[in-house]
Amino acid sequence: MAITHPNSSVLKTITVLVTVFLLNAPAFSQEEIQVHSYTNTKGFTFRNFSFTLTPENTILASDSRLKAKGYSRNASNYRHEILDENSINFTEYGQFQVFIPQEKFSLPHKATTFIIARMPQTSPQTQGYKEKVEKKQQLYKKIAQMVKEKKGSVDVVFEFPYPNSETIDANIFFRTYNGEYIDRVGKL
């Protein structure tokens, strides 16, 4: 007959918890972001980077924290319009936005509350319009599902707001070219 110490189950529990924490430690830390830049033939420099969206660092446009900041379905200022799966801009053009709390975004920026990650719209006159819009909508649905289920992550590619810009105020854009979301970094 084996004799067990009365605290052995407590020690096992602590060991399991420490192991789980250590295995998930990278998920709790802010990721280091590597910015990729290139200059096109017209002399414009573009900067883009990979970013991992998680339930902890992603807020959907319909979140109550944003409504308190003035975002609504019928905003008097279009900049405060909720752009999600219920917006005509989403259904017709693939446009949406998600928000990243400024403390969860490690690149230098001037945001005071949120970084606004915007997916630009695709014009119906763009070649391959339907497929490009569907790709954007699928990405949004994947992000929304992750946030709502509070599990998983979605890797995305963002770009700085304007050609030749070296700073981020409060806006970044999902990387696009000719109306299509581009899911890789570096030169096109």
Short mmCIF file of C-alpha atoms in Angstrom, two decimals:
data_model
loop_
_atom_site.label_atom_id
_atom_site.label_comp_id
_atom_site.label_asym_id
_atom_site.label_seq_id
_atom_site.Cartn_x
_atom_site.Cartn_y
_atom_site.Cartn_z
CA MET A 1 0.00 0.00 0.00
CA ALA A 2 1.37 3.35 -1.11
CA ILE A 3 1.33 6.27 1.23
CA THR A 4 0.46 9.58 -0.39
CA HIS A 5 1.15 12.96 1.04
CA PRO A 6 -2.05 14.89 1.92
CA ASN A 7 -0.95 17.83 -0.28
CA SER A 8 -0.05 15.73 -3.35
CA SER A 9 -3.25 16.62 -5.23
CA VAL A 10 -2.63 20.31 -4.55
CA LEU A 11 0.92 19.97 -5.88
CA LYS A 12 -0.34 18.20 -9.00
CA THR A 13 -2.88 20.96 -9.60
CA ILE A 14 -0.24 23.68 -9.19
CA THR A 15 2.10 21.81 -11.55
CA VAL A 16 -0.62 21.57 -14.18
CA LEU A 17 -1.50 25.27 -13.86
CA VAL A 18 2.13 26.38 -14.12
CA THR A 19 2.62 24.17 -17.19
CA VAL A 20 -0.48 25.56 -18.87
CA PHE A 21 0.64 29.13 -18.15
CA LEU A 22 4.14 28.54 -19.50
CA LEU A 23 2.83 26.91 -22.66
CA ASN A 24 0.47 29.83 -23.25
CA ALA A 25 2.82 32.63 -22.16
CA PRO A 26 3.33 33.88 -25.74
CA ALA A 27 -0.43 34.45 -26.02
CA PHE A 28 -0.29 36.82 -23.03
CA SER A 29 2.65 38.86 -24.30
CA GLN A 30 2.49 41.57 -26.91
CA GLU A 31 3.89 40.32 -30.15
CA GLU A 32 6.81 42.10 -31.73
CA ILE A 33 5.77 43.56 -35.06
CA GLN A 34 8.14 43.63 -38.01
CA VAL A 35 7.30 46.37 -40.50
CA HIS A 36 8.05 45.61 -44.15
CA SER A 37 8.57 48.55 -46.48
CA TYR A 38 9.15 48.88 -50.19
CA THR A 39 9.22 51.70 -52.71
CA ASN A 40 7.29 51.32 -55.95
CA THR A 41 8.38 52.56 -59.38
CA LYS A 42 6.62 55.90 -58.79
CA GLY A 43 8.70 56.57 -55.67
CA PHE A 44 5.98 55.88 -53.09
CA THR A 45 7.04 53.93 -50.00
CA PHE A 46 4.50 51.52 -48.57
CA ARG A 47 4.71 49.89 -45.13
CA ASN A 48 2.86 46.74 -44.11
CA PHE A 49 2.99 44.21 -41.30
CA SER A 50 1.45 41.00 -40.01
CA PHE A 51 -0.69 41.12 -36.90
CA THR A 52 -2.49 38.44 -34.94
CA LEU A 53 -6.00 39.38 -33.91
CA THR A 54 -7.23 37.64 -30.77
CA PRO A 55 -10.38 37.90 -28.64
CA GLU A 56 -8.32 39.95 -26.18
CA ASN A 57 -7.13 42.55 -28.69
CA THR A 58 -10.08 42.80 -31.09
CA ILE A 59 -13.31 44.71 -30.63
CA LEU A 60 -16.11 44.50 -33.16
CA ALA A 61 -17.77 47.68 -34.41
CA SER A 62 -21.08 46.84 -32.70
CA ASP A 63 -19.48 46.55 -29.23
CA SER A 64 -21.14 48.66 -26.51
CA ARG A 65 -17.80 50.32 -25.66
CA LEU A 66 -17.87 51.94 -29.11
CA LYS A 67 -21.51 52.95 -28.91
CA ALA A 68 -20.55 54.94 -25.82
CA LYS A 69 -18.00 56.76 -28.02
CA GLY A 70 -20.69 57.80 -30.51
CA TYR A 71 -20.67 54.93 -33.02
CA SER A 72 -24.12 54.04 -34.33
CA ARG A 73 -26.00 52.69 -37.36
CA ASN A 74 -27.30 56.16 -38.24
CA ALA A 75 -24.39 58.35 -37.21
CA SER A 76 -24.53 62.00 -38.22
CA ASN A 77 -20.80 61.78 -39.01
CA TYR A 78 -19.96 58.96 -41.43
CA ARG A 79 -16.72 58.34 -39.51
CA HIS A 80 -18.84 57.03 -36.62
CA GLU A 81 -20.95 54.68 -38.74
CA ILE A 82 -20.85 51.07 -37.57
CA LEU A 83 -19.25 49.04 -40.36
CA ASP A 84 -20.00 45.37 -39.74
CA GLU A 85 -21.95 42.52 -41.37
CA ASN A 86 -25.19 44.54 -41.09
CA SER A 87 -23.86 47.56 -42.97
CA ILE A 88 -24.65 48.10 -46.64
CA ASN A 89 -20.98 48.98 -47.13
CA PHE A 90 -20.15 45.45 -45.97
CA THR A 91 -22.77 43.62 -48.02
CA GLU A 92 -22.16 45.63 -51.20
CA TYR A 93 -18.47 46.55 -51.03
CA GLY A 94 -16.80 44.35 -48.39
CA GLN A 95 -15.96 47.30 -46.16
CA PHE A 96 -15.70 46.79 -42.39
CA GLN A 97 -13.69 47.85 -39.39
CA VAL A 98 -12.48 46.37 -36.14
CA PHE A 99 -10.90 48.12 -33.20
CA ILE A 100 -7.73 47.32 -31.27
CA PRO A 101 -7.31 48.83 -27.77
CA GLN A 102 -4.33 51.16 -28.03
CA GLU A 103 -2.49 49.40 -25.20
CA LYS A 104 -2.67 46.10 -27.16
CA PHE A 105 -0.93 47.58 -30.23
CA SER A 106 2.84 47.65 -29.92
CA LEU A 107 3.82 49.91 -32.84
CA PRO A 108 4.24 53.60 -32.01
CA HIS A 109 0.98 55.49 -32.55
CA LYS A 110 -0.97 58.53 -31.45
CA ALA A 111 -4.27 56.81 -30.59
CA THR A 112 -5.78 57.63 -27.22
CA THR A 113 -8.28 54.78 -27.02
CA PHE A 114 -8.40 52.48 -30.08
CA ILE A 115 -6.52 51.76 -33.25
CA ILE A 116 -9.17 51.55 -35.97
CA ALA A 117 -8.38 48.78 -38.46
CA ARG A 118 -10.32 49.57 -41.63
CA MET A 119 -11.01 47.30 -44.59
CA PRO A 120 -11.37 49.54 -47.65
CA GLN A 121 -14.30 48.99 -49.98
CA THR A 122 -14.14 47.39 -53.42
CA SER A 123 -15.77 49.24 -56.30
CA PRO A 124 -18.31 47.30 -58.38
CA GLN A 125 -16.35 48.41 -61.47
CA THR A 126 -13.29 46.47 -60.27
CA GLN A 127 -12.45 43.33 -62.22
CA GLY A 128 -13.28 40.28 -60.06
CA TYR A 129 -15.48 42.46 -57.82
CA LYS A 130 -17.69 39.67 -56.43
CA GLU A 131 -14.79 37.36 -55.52
CA LYS A 132 -12.84 40.20 -53.89
CA VAL A 133 -15.83 41.28 -51.80
CA GLU A 134 -16.54 37.67 -50.78
CA LYS A 135 -12.91 37.23 -49.65
CA LYS A 136 -13.23 40.31 -47.42
CA GLN A 137 -16.57 39.15 -46.04
CA GLN A 138 -15.14 35.71 -45.22
CA LEU A 139 -12.27 37.35 -43.36
CA TYR A 140 -14.67 39.48 -41.32
CA LYS A 141 -16.85 36.49 -40.48
CA LYS A 142 -13.77 34.59 -39.30
CA ILE A 143 -12.73 37.54 -37.09
CA ALA A 144 -16.27 38.00 -35.73
CA GLN A 145 -16.61 34.30 -34.92
CA MET A 146 -13.28 34.33 -33.07
CA VAL A 147 -14.33 37.35 -30.99
CA LYS A 148 -17.83 36.03 -30.24
CA GLU A 149 -16.59 32.55 -29.27
CA LYS A 150 -13.66 34.08 -27.33
CA LYS A 151 -11.18 31.56 -28.72
CA GLY A 152 -8.62 31.27 -31.46
CA SER A 153 -6.80 33.92 -33.46
CA VAL A 154 -6.75 35.33 -36.97
CA ASP A 155 -3.55 36.43 -38.71
CA VAL A 156 -4.03 39.50 -40.88
CA VAL A 157 -1.89 41.97 -42.79
CA PHE A 158 -2.23 45.71 -42.19
CA GLU A 159 -0.65 48.66 -43.91
CA PHE A 160 0.18 52.16 -42.78
CA PRO A 161 -2.55 54.67 -43.61
CA TYR A 162 -0.88 56.49 -46.49
CA PRO A 163 2.01 56.03 -48.92
CA ASN A 164 5.24 57.50 -47.50
CA SER A 165 3.78 57.65 -43.97
CA GLU A 166 6.06 56.57 -41.19
CA THR A 167 3.65 57.06 -38.33
CA ILE A 168 0.26 55.77 -37.27
CA ASP A 169 -2.25 58.16 -35.77
CA ALA A 170 -5.27 56.00 -34.95
CA ASN A 171 -6.01 54.37 -38.31
CA ILE A 172 -4.51 51.41 -40.10
CA PHE A 173 -5.86 49.58 -43.12
CA PHE A 174 -6.14 45.96 -44.04
CA ARG A 175 -3.73 45.57 -46.93
CA THR A 176 -5.46 45.79 -50.29
CA TYR A 177 -4.53 46.20 -53.93
CA ASN A 178 -7.04 46.82 -56.74
CA GLY A 179 -9.88 46.16 -54.31
CA GLU A 180 -8.51 42.79 -53.13
CA TYR A 181 -7.39 41.98 -49.58
CA ILE A 182 -3.71 40.95 -49.66
CA ASP A 183 -2.80 38.46 -46.93
CA ARG A 184 0.99 38.60 -47.25
CA VAL A 185 3.66 41.14 -46.33
CA GLY A 186 6.42 42.59 -48.47
CA LYS A 187 6.49 43.90 -52.00
CA LEU A 188 3.59 43.15 -54.33
#
